[in-house]
PDB file of C-alpha atoms in Angstrom:
ATOM      1  CA  MET A   1      61.352 -46.254 126.792  1.00 60.00           C
ATOM      2  CA  VAL A   2      59.037 -44.404 124.594  1.00 61.00           C
ATOM      3  CA  VAL A   3      56.121 -46.196 126.680  1.00 62.00           C
ATOM      4  CA  LEU A   4      58.128 -44.854 129.647  1.00 65.00           C
ATOM      5  CA  SER A   5      58.324 -41.359 128.614  1.00 64.00           C
ATOM      6  CA  GLU A   6      54.617 -40.958 128.167  1.00 66.00           C
ATOM      7  CA  HIS A   7      54.069 -40.185 131.691  1.00 62.00           C
ATOM      8  CA  ASN A   8      57.543 -39.764 133.734  1.00 68.00           C
ATOM      9  CA  PRO A   9      60.567 -37.561 131.903  1.00 68.00           C
ATOM     10  CA  LEU A  10      63.470 -39.840 131.795  1.00 73.00           C
ATOM     11  CA  GLU A  11      65.394 -37.506 133.990  1.00 81.00           C
ATOM     12  CA  ASP A  12      62.726 -37.891 136.885  1.00 89.00           C
ATOM     13  CA  PRO A  13      64.681 -40.003 139.812  1.00 92.00           C
ATOM     14  CA  PHE A  14      61.485 -41.926 140.236  1.00 93.00           C
ATOM     15  CA  ALA A  15      62.019 -43.580 136.865  1.00 93.00           C
ATOM     16  CA  TYR A  16      65.294 -44.553 136.896  1.00 95.00           C
ATOM     17  CA  PRO A  17      64.695 -47.804 138.354  1.00 95.00           C
ATOM     18  CA  MET A  18      62.401 -48.666 135.320  1.00 95.00           C
ATOM     19  CA  ILE A  19      65.705 -47.202 132.858  1.00 94.00           C
ATOM     20  CA  SER A  20      67.606 -49.880 134.560  1.00 95.00           C
ATOM     21  CA  PHE A  21      65.138 -52.688 134.414  1.00 96.00           C
ATOM     22  CA  VAL A  22      64.649 -51.523 130.417  1.00 94.00           C
ATOM     23  CA  VAL A  23      68.312 -51.761 129.786  1.00 94.00           C
ATOM     24  CA  GLY A  24      68.725 -54.532 131.587  1.00 95.00           C
ATOM     25  CA  THR A  25      65.599 -56.282 129.969  1.00 95.00           C
ATOM     26  CA  SER A  26      67.433 -55.100 126.368  1.00 94.00           C
ATOM     27  CA  ALA A  27      70.978 -56.089 127.302  1.00 94.00           C
ATOM     28  CA  MET A  28      69.403 -59.667 127.584  1.00 95.00           C
ATOM     29  CA  PHE A  29      67.839 -60.174 124.265  1.00 94.00           C
ATOM     30  CA  LEU A  30      70.562 -58.539 122.948  1.00 94.00           C
ATOM     31  CA  MET A  31      73.234 -60.340 124.289  1.00 94.00           C
ATOM     32  CA  SER A  32      71.137 -63.724 124.051  1.00 93.00           C
ATOM     33  CA  SER A  33      70.816 -63.440 119.833  1.00 92.00           C
ATOM     34  CA  GLY A  34      74.522 -62.272 119.808  1.00 92.00           C
ATOM     35  CA  ALA A  35      75.323 -65.604 121.975  1.00 92.00           C
ATOM     36  CA  HIS A  36      73.586 -67.753 119.601  1.00 88.00           C
ATOM     37  CA  LEU A  37      74.923 -66.071 116.547  1.00 89.00           C
ATOM     38  CA  PHE A  38      78.532 -66.158 117.405  1.00 91.00           C
ATOM     39  CA  ASN A  39      78.919 -69.854 119.814  1.00 86.00           C
ATOM     40  CA  SER A  40      79.419 -71.710 116.475  1.00 85.00           C
ATOM     41  CA  MET A  41      82.480 -69.839 115.628  1.00 86.00           C
ATOM     42  CA  SER A  42      84.631 -71.591 118.032  1.00 88.00           C
ATOM     43  CA  SER A  43      85.127 -74.046 121.293  1.00 86.00           C
ATOM     44  CA  LYS A  44      86.596 -71.327 123.147  1.00 87.00           C
ATOM     45  CA  THR A  45      84.077 -68.505 121.624  1.00 90.00           C
ATOM     46  CA  ARG A  46      81.031 -70.654 122.423  1.00 91.00           C
ATOM     47  CA  HIS A  47      81.888 -70.722 126.048  1.00 92.00           C
ATOM     48  CA  VAL A  48      82.536 -67.067 126.159  1.00 93.00           C
ATOM     49  CA  CYS A  49      79.542 -66.548 124.424  1.00 94.00           C
ATOM     50  CA  PHE A  50      77.119 -67.705 126.874  1.00 93.00           C
ATOM     51  CA  PHE A  51      79.025 -66.413 130.082  1.00 95.00           C
ATOM     52  CA  PHE A  52      77.830 -63.300 128.774  1.00 95.00           C
ATOM     53  CA  ASP A  53      74.472 -64.357 128.235  1.00 95.00           C
ATOM     54  CA  TYR A  54      74.132 -65.469 131.874  1.00 95.00           C
ATOM     55  CA  ALA A  55      76.080 -61.913 132.876  1.00 96.00           C
ATOM     56  CA  ALA A  56      73.164 -60.335 130.755  1.00 96.00           C
ATOM     57  CA  ILE A  57      70.765 -62.146 132.561  1.00 95.00           C
ATOM     58  CA  SER A  58      71.739 -61.656 135.763  1.00 96.00           C
ATOM     59  CA  VAL A  59      71.967 -57.820 135.381  1.00 96.00           C
ATOM     60  CA  TYR A  60      68.458 -57.986 134.152  1.00 96.00           C
ATOM     61  CA  ALA A  61      67.706 -60.389 137.570  1.00 96.00           C
ATOM     62  CA  PHE A  62      68.968 -57.787 139.243  1.00 97.00           C
ATOM     63  CA  SER A  63      67.304 -54.620 137.862  1.00 97.00           C
ATOM     64  CA  ALA A  64      64.448 -56.568 138.164  1.00 97.00           C
ATOM     65  CA  GLY A  65      64.842 -57.255 142.030  1.00 96.00           C
ATOM     66  CA  GLN A  66      65.603 -53.023 142.046  1.00 97.00           C
ATOM     67  CA  ALA A  67      62.258 -51.967 140.070  1.00 97.00           C
ATOM     68  CA  PHE A  68      60.038 -54.431 142.140  1.00 96.00           C
ATOM     69  CA  TYR A  69      61.558 -53.115 145.643  1.00 96.00           C
ATOM     70  CA  PHE A  70      60.500 -49.706 144.611  1.00 95.00           C
ATOM     71  CA  TYR A  71      57.893 -50.039 142.684  1.00 95.00           C
ATOM     72  CA  SER A  72      56.067 -52.969 144.287  1.00 93.00           C
ATOM     73  CA  ARG A  73      56.893 -53.631 147.475  1.00 91.00           C
ATOM     74  CA  PRO A  74      54.971 -53.946 150.576  1.00 88.00           C
ATOM     75  CA  LEU A  75      54.276 -50.783 152.228  1.00 83.00           C
ATOM     76  CA  LYS A  76      52.592 -52.001 155.538  1.00 77.00           C
ATOM     77  CA  LEU A  77      54.884 -54.945 156.451  1.00 72.00           C
ATOM     78  CA  ASP A  78      57.937 -54.760 158.818  1.00 76.00           C
ATOM     79  CA  TRP A  79      60.066 -57.193 157.493  1.00 79.00           C
ATOM     80  CA  VAL A  80      63.608 -56.157 157.581  1.00 82.00           C
ATOM     81  CA  ILE A  81      64.600 -57.098 154.170  1.00 85.00           C
ATOM     82  CA  PHE A  82      61.687 -54.828 153.142  1.00 84.00           C
ATOM     83  CA  ARG A  83      62.194 -52.003 155.598  1.00 83.00           C
ATOM     84  CA  SER A  84      66.447 -51.606 154.390  1.00 88.00           C
ATOM     85  CA  TYR A  85      66.820 -51.498 150.758  1.00 92.00           C
ATOM     86  CA  PRO A  86      70.493 -51.789 151.492  1.00 92.00           C
ATOM     87  CA  SER A  87      70.060 -55.205 152.870  1.00 93.00           C
ATOM     88  CA  PHE A  88      67.468 -56.058 150.062  1.00 94.00           C
ATOM     89  CA  VAL A  89      69.711 -54.736 147.160  1.00 94.00           C
ATOM     90  CA  ALA A  90      72.899 -56.612 149.239  1.00 95.00           C
ATOM     91  CA  LEU A  91      71.132 -59.793 148.282  1.00 95.00           C
ATOM     92  CA  CYS A  92      70.314 -59.071 145.298  1.00 96.00           C
ATOM     93  CA  THR A  93      73.850 -58.647 144.420  1.00 96.00           C
ATOM     94  CA  ILE A  94      75.363 -61.700 145.961  1.00 95.00           C
ATOM     95  CA  VAL A  95      72.566 -63.853 144.099  1.00 95.00           C
ATOM     96  CA  SER A  96      73.133 -62.083 141.071  1.00 95.00           C
ATOM     97  CA  CYS A  97      76.958 -62.824 140.973  1.00 95.00           C
ATOM     98  CA  LEU A  98      76.224 -66.389 142.430  1.00 94.00           C
ATOM     99  CA  SER A  99      73.848 -67.297 139.760  1.00 94.00           C
ATOM    100  CA  LEU A 100      76.213 -65.983 136.682  1.00 95.00           C
ATOM    101  CA  SER A 101      79.625 -68.111 138.560  1.00 94.00           C
ATOM    102  CA  SER A 102      77.334 -71.370 139.141  1.00 93.00           C
ATOM    103  CA  CYS A 103      75.874 -71.307 135.273  1.00 92.00           C
ATOM    104  CA  CYS A 104      79.733 -70.581 134.119  1.00 92.00           C
ATOM    105  CA  ALA A 105      80.983 -73.430 135.818  1.00 91.00           C
ATOM    106  CA  SER A 106      78.593 -75.528 134.782  1.00 89.00           C
ATOM    107  CA  ARG A 107      80.192 -75.520 131.356  1.00 86.00           C
ATOM    108  CA  HIS A 108      82.657 -77.882 132.671  1.00 82.00           C
ATOM    109  CA  ARG A 109      81.623 -79.357 135.501  1.00 81.00           C
ATOM    110  CA  TRP A 110      78.398 -80.814 136.419  1.00 76.00           C
ATOM    111  CA  ILE A 111      77.830 -81.455 133.093  1.00 77.00           C
ATOM    112  CA  GLY A 112      74.976 -84.263 133.293  1.00 76.00           C
ATOM    113  CA  HIS A 113      72.845 -81.833 135.683  1.00 78.00           C
ATOM    114  CA  LYS A 114      73.706 -78.417 133.375  1.00 82.00           C
ATOM    115  CA  PHE A 115      70.356 -77.612 132.726  1.00 77.00           C
ATOM    116  CA  LEU A 116      68.737 -78.091 135.840  1.00 83.00           C
ATOM    117  CA  ILE A 117      71.770 -75.891 137.126  1.00 86.00           C
ATOM    118  CA  ARG A 118      71.289 -73.105 135.342  1.00 86.00           C
ATOM    119  CA  THR A 119      67.266 -73.491 135.211  1.00 83.00           C
ATOM    120  CA  GLY A 120      66.912 -73.913 139.106  1.00 87.00           C
ATOM    121  CA  THR A 121      70.017 -70.416 139.646  1.00 91.00           C
ATOM    122  CA  PHE A 122      67.975 -68.285 137.390  1.00 89.00           C
ATOM    123  CA  MET A 123      64.580 -69.809 139.279  1.00 89.00           C
ATOM    124  CA  ALA A 124      66.075 -68.535 142.670  1.00 91.00           C
ATOM    125  CA  SER A 125      67.258 -65.749 141.464  1.00 93.00           C
ATOM    126  CA  PHE A 126      63.673 -64.637 139.781  1.00 93.00           C
ATOM    127  CA  PHE A 127      62.007 -66.066 143.272  1.00 93.00           C
ATOM    128  CA  ILE A 128      64.217 -63.202 145.146  1.00 95.00           C
ATOM    129  CA  ASN A 129      64.362 -60.630 142.954  1.00 95.00           C
ATOM    130  CA  THR A 130      60.577 -60.777 142.805  1.00 95.00           C
ATOM    131  CA  SER A 131      59.778 -61.193 146.727  1.00 95.00           C
ATOM    132  CA  PRO A 132      58.753 -57.717 147.323  1.00 93.00           C
ATOM    133  CA  TYR A 133      55.379 -58.771 144.757  1.00 94.00           C
ATOM    134  CA  TRP A 134      54.899 -62.313 145.928  1.00 93.00           C
ATOM    135  CA  VAL A 135      55.016 -61.193 149.858  1.00 90.00           C
ATOM    136  CA  ARG A 136      52.826 -57.946 148.897  1.00 88.00           C
ATOM    137  CA  MET A 137      50.306 -60.440 147.685  1.00 87.00           C
ATOM    138  CA  TRP A 138      50.489 -63.062 150.619  1.00 86.00           C
ATOM    139  CA  ASP A 139      50.444 -60.443 152.898  1.00 80.00           C
ATOM    140  CA  CYS A 140      48.343 -57.196 151.950  1.00 76.00           C
ATOM    141  CA  GLN A 141      47.643 -55.365 154.786  1.00 72.00           C
ATOM    142  CA  SER A 142      46.529 -52.334 153.195  1.00 73.00           C
ATOM    143  CA  ASP A 143      44.129 -50.921 150.226  1.00 74.00           C
ATOM    144  CA  ILE A 144      47.182 -49.833 148.290  1.00 75.00           C
ATOM    145  CA  ASP A 145      48.750 -53.144 148.358  1.00 75.00           C
ATOM    146  CA  CYS A 146      45.974 -55.638 148.118  1.00 76.00           C
ATOM    147  CA  ASN A 147      44.049 -54.075 145.605  1.00 73.00           C
ATOM    148  CA  SER A 148      46.245 -53.530 142.457  1.00 80.00           C
ATOM    149  CA  VAL A 149      45.607 -53.551 138.478  1.00 91.00           C
ATOM    150  CA  SER A 150      48.635 -54.814 138.010  1.00 93.00           C
ATOM    151  CA  ILE A 151      48.163 -58.049 139.944  1.00 92.00           C
ATOM    152  CA  PRO A 152      46.955 -60.163 136.818  1.00 94.00           C
ATOM    153  CA  TYR A 153      49.944 -59.437 134.519  1.00 96.00           C
ATOM    154  CA  PHE A 154      52.796 -60.351 137.662  1.00 95.00           C
ATOM    155  CA  LYS A 155      50.706 -63.534 137.984  1.00 94.00           C
ATOM    156  CA  ARG A 156      50.890 -64.427 133.763  1.00 96.00           C
ATOM    157  CA  GLN A 157      54.325 -63.489 133.981  1.00 95.00           C
ATOM    158  CA  ALA A 158      55.296 -65.988 136.846  1.00 94.00           C
ATOM    159  CA  LEU A 159      53.494 -68.630 134.834  1.00 95.00           C
ATOM    160  CA  PHE A 160      55.104 -67.953 131.739  1.00 95.00           C
ATOM    161  CA  PHE A 161      58.670 -67.958 133.413  1.00 93.00           C
ATOM    162  CA  ALA A 162      57.287 -70.938 135.175  1.00 91.00           C
ATOM    163  CA  ILE A 163      56.224 -72.669 131.989  1.00 92.00           C
ATOM    164  CA  ALA A 164      59.893 -71.904 130.311  1.00 89.00           C
ATOM    165  CA  ALA A 165      61.734 -73.496 133.071  1.00 85.00           C
ATOM    166  CA  LEU A 166      60.072 -76.716 133.099  1.00 87.00           C
ATOM    167  CA  ALA A 167      60.278 -77.117 129.508  1.00 84.00           C
ATOM    168  CA  ASN A 168      64.286 -76.106 129.916  1.00 80.00           C
ATOM    169  CA  GLY A 169      64.887 -78.029 133.219  1.00 77.00           C
ATOM    170  CA  SER A 170      63.111 -81.140 131.872  1.00 81.00           C
ATOM    171  CA  ARG A 171      64.367 -80.792 128.023  1.00 78.00           C
ATOM    172  CA  LEU A 172      61.291 -81.780 126.689  1.00 81.00           C
ATOM    173  CA  PRO A 173      59.687 -82.801 123.741  1.00 79.00           C
ATOM    174  CA  GLU A 174      63.675 -83.152 121.727  1.00 79.00           C
ATOM    175  CA  ARG A 175      64.600 -85.955 124.697  1.00 81.00           C
ATOM    176  CA  LEU A 176      61.460 -87.733 123.534  1.00 79.00           C
ATOM    177  CA  MET A 177      62.612 -87.562 119.960  1.00 81.00           C
ATOM    178  CA  PRO A 178      66.032 -87.391 119.587  1.00 81.00           C
ATOM    179  CA  GLY A 179      67.101 -85.376 116.294  1.00 78.00           C
ATOM    180  CA  VAL A 180      63.576 -84.590 115.147  1.00 77.00           C
ATOM    181  CA  PHE A 181      63.921 -80.728 117.015  1.00 77.00           C
ATOM    182  CA  ASP A 182      67.504 -79.992 116.465  1.00 75.00           C
ATOM    183  CA  PHE A 183      66.291 -77.069 114.478  1.00 78.00           C
ATOM    184  CA  CYS A 184      63.281 -75.925 115.405  1.00 81.00           C
ATOM    185  CA  GLY A 185      60.728 -76.789 118.365  1.00 80.00           C
ATOM    186  CA  GLN A 186      63.611 -77.877 120.705  1.00 84.00           C
ATOM    187  CA  SER A 187      62.720 -76.835 124.582  1.00 83.00           C
ATOM    188  CA  HIS A 188      64.932 -74.032 124.301  1.00 84.00           C
ATOM    189  CA  HIS A 189      63.324 -72.159 121.541  1.00 87.00           C
ATOM    190  CA  PHE A 190      60.252 -72.099 123.752  1.00 89.00           C
ATOM    191  CA  LEU A 191      62.288 -71.068 126.781  1.00 89.00           C
ATOM    192  CA  HIS A 192      63.519 -67.641 124.763  1.00 91.00           C
ATOM    193  CA  ILE A 193      59.445 -67.328 123.425  1.00 93.00           C
ATOM    194  CA  LEU A 194      57.752 -67.947 126.608  1.00 94.00           C
ATOM    195  CA  CYS A 195      60.506 -65.139 128.521  1.00 93.00           C
ATOM    196  CA  ALA A 196      59.874 -62.895 126.045  1.00 94.00           C
ATOM    197  CA  ILE A 197      56.325 -63.052 126.471  1.00 95.00           C
ATOM    198  CA  GLY A 198      56.680 -63.026 130.364  1.00 96.00           C
ATOM    199  CA  THR A 199      59.044 -59.874 130.457  1.00 96.00           C
ATOM    200  CA  VAL A 200      56.362 -57.567 128.601  1.00 95.00           C
ATOM    201  CA  ASP A 201      54.153 -58.958 131.113  1.00 96.00           C
ATOM    202  CA  GLU A 202      56.651 -57.590 133.535  1.00 96.00           C
ATOM    203  CA  PHE A 203      57.338 -54.426 132.296  1.00 96.00           C
ATOM    204  CA  THR A 204      53.686 -53.834 132.235  1.00 95.00           C
ATOM    205  CA  ALA A 205      53.081 -54.834 136.224  1.00 95.00           C
ATOM    206  CA  LEU A 206      55.779 -52.572 137.080  1.00 96.00           C
ATOM    207  CA  TYR A 207      55.039 -49.773 135.407  1.00 94.00           C
ATOM    208  CA  LEU A 208      51.273 -50.109 136.457  1.00 94.00           C
ATOM    209  CA  ASP A 209      52.772 -49.844 139.717  1.00 94.00           C
ATOM    210  CA  MET A 210      54.935 -47.282 139.213  1.00 93.00           C
ATOM    211  CA  LEU A 211      52.224 -44.882 138.220  1.00 91.00           C
ATOM    212  CA  GLY A 212      49.405 -46.061 140.122  1.00 89.00           C
ATOM    213  CA  ARG A 213      51.138 -46.247 144.108  1.00 90.00           C
ATOM    214  CA  ARG A 214      53.867 -43.574 143.370  1.00 90.00           C
ATOM    215  CA  LYS A 215      52.154 -41.212 145.840  1.00 89.00           C
ATOM    216  CA  ALA A 216      52.103 -43.489 148.783  1.00 87.00           C
ATOM    217  CA  LEU A 217      55.742 -44.880 147.558  1.00 89.00           C
ATOM    218  CA  GLU A 218      57.380 -41.277 147.764  1.00 86.00           C
ATOM    219  CA  LEU A 219      55.748 -40.822 150.941  1.00 85.00           C
ATOM    220  CA  SER A 220      58.061 -44.263 152.211  1.00 80.00           C
ATOM    221  CA  HIS A 221      61.100 -44.288 153.906  1.00 77.00           C
ATOM    222  CA  VAL A 222      63.209 -44.438 150.830  1.00 86.00           C
ATOM    223  CA  THR A 223      62.840 -43.617 147.360  1.00 90.00           C
ATOM    224  CA  PRO A 224      65.155 -43.906 144.194  1.00 93.00           C
ATOM    225  CA  THR A 225      68.153 -41.759 143.751  1.00 93.00           C
ATOM    226  CA  PHE A 226      70.614 -41.861 140.766  1.00 94.00           C
ATOM    227  CA  ALA A 227      73.266 -43.427 143.301  1.00 95.00           C
ATOM    228  CA  ASN A 228      70.743 -46.234 144.886  1.00 94.00           C
ATOM    229  CA  SER A 229      69.642 -47.064 140.667  1.00 95.00           C
ATOM    230  CA  LEU A 230      71.431 -46.985 137.589  1.00 95.00           C
ATOM    231  CA  LEU A 231      74.797 -46.308 139.726  1.00 96.00           C
ATOM    232  CA  LEU A 232      74.263 -49.351 141.361  1.00 96.00           C
ATOM    233  CA  THR A 233      72.876 -51.249 138.453  1.00 96.00           C
ATOM    234  CA  THR A 234      76.246 -50.055 136.816  1.00 96.00           C
ATOM    235  CA  VAL A 235      78.560 -51.522 139.610  1.00 97.00           C
ATOM    236  CA  VAL A 236      76.653 -55.089 139.335  1.00 97.00           C
ATOM    237  CA  LEU A 237      77.266 -55.129 135.308  1.00 96.00           C
ATOM    238  CA  VAL A 238      80.933 -54.388 136.281  1.00 97.00           C
ATOM    239  CA  ALA A 239      81.197 -57.070 139.057  1.00 97.00           C
ATOM    240  CA  ASN A 240      79.618 -59.271 136.533  1.00 97.00           C
ATOM    241  CA  VAL A 241      81.820 -58.550 133.628  1.00 96.00           C
ATOM    242  CA  ALA A 242      84.833 -59.504 135.581  1.00 97.00           C
ATOM    243  CA  ILE A 243      83.717 -62.696 136.639  1.00 96.00           C
ATOM    244  CA  VAL A 244      82.933 -63.468 132.958  1.00 96.00           C
ATOM    245  CA  LEU A 245      86.539 -62.240 132.248  1.00 95.00           C
ATOM    246  CA  TRP A 246      87.911 -64.413 135.200  1.00 94.00           C
ATOM    247  CA  PHE A 247      86.052 -67.588 134.054  1.00 93.00           C
ATOM    248  CA  THR A 248      87.497 -66.444 130.445  1.00 92.00           C
ATOM    249  CA  ARG A 249      90.698 -66.112 130.740  1.00 89.00           C
ATOM    250  CA  ALA A 250      90.476 -69.704 133.177  1.00 85.00           C
ATOM    251  CA  ILE A 251      89.671 -71.451 129.697  1.00 81.00           C
ATOM    252  CA  LYS A 252      92.829 -69.851 128.274  1.00 68.00           C
ATOM    253  CA  SER A 253      94.907 -71.223 131.260  1.00 60.00           C
ATOM    254  CA  ASN A 254      93.223 -74.610 130.648  1.00 58.00           C
ATOM    255  CA  ASP A 255      94.361 -74.571 127.284  1.00 54.00           C
ATOM    256  CA  THR A 256      97.585 -73.555 128.142  1.00 51.00           C
ATOM    257  CA  ALA A 257      98.239 -76.242 130.286  1.00 47.00           C
ATOM    258  CA  CYS A 258      97.139 -79.174 127.767  1.00 45.00           C
ATOM    259  CA  LYS A 259      98.963 -77.860 125.416  1.00 48.00           C
ATOM    260  CA  LYS A 260     102.160 -77.933 127.186  1.00 46.00           C
ATOM    261  CA  LYS A 261     101.577 -81.418 128.425  1.00 46.00           C
ATOM    262  CA  THR A 262     101.021 -82.510 125.081  1.00 45.00           C
TER     263      THR A 262
END
């Protein structure tokens, strides 16, 4: 927030998507820390903690997609998905809810493939939410799209996220030496470290685009408002919390059924 307010007043509507991204990022790391801190209290608490962890990641991914659309989308490309903000944001919302649901469900189903399911869903979410930037690099048609100082930062954050996903999905190095990396050096530790570094580069790429492309973006067909940025992120947050509460209720229902049988 401090860096953001240096060049843009926080009450400026153009800064709203970046505020959503900053809040989503902070919530993701805060919730992840809380989940790892409190998950050992009981079996049910462990599930609920990580349900909320997945929800925070989904909200972060949605806020990133929102920021990439407003600051990094290609300006000279006539793809419907990038010409229509409602279409793009509807897709991001659906992906956010589906990725959260599949990750929560993987704690009880498909146990043997749970890490691949969680990594795969969030990787799919990453590519969809960052698609404005990928398409812009692939088919840039103007100087404002092709000559950007943010490109090295975007490429580097994609590399960090790719390595993190590979480590988490493959469960290396702990699968090669079971028991050795139980407390330090396992793949999940690398996941958090690499994602944190990548998120810093992601913020830098978005921030540079926000500053460098503002004049061109303000002439386009859609600009940020409170309703289509901060309020919309709040709606997605509420939807994700509702999904978590539904899965939490399902856990309690299953426990009650098991107790009646015994």
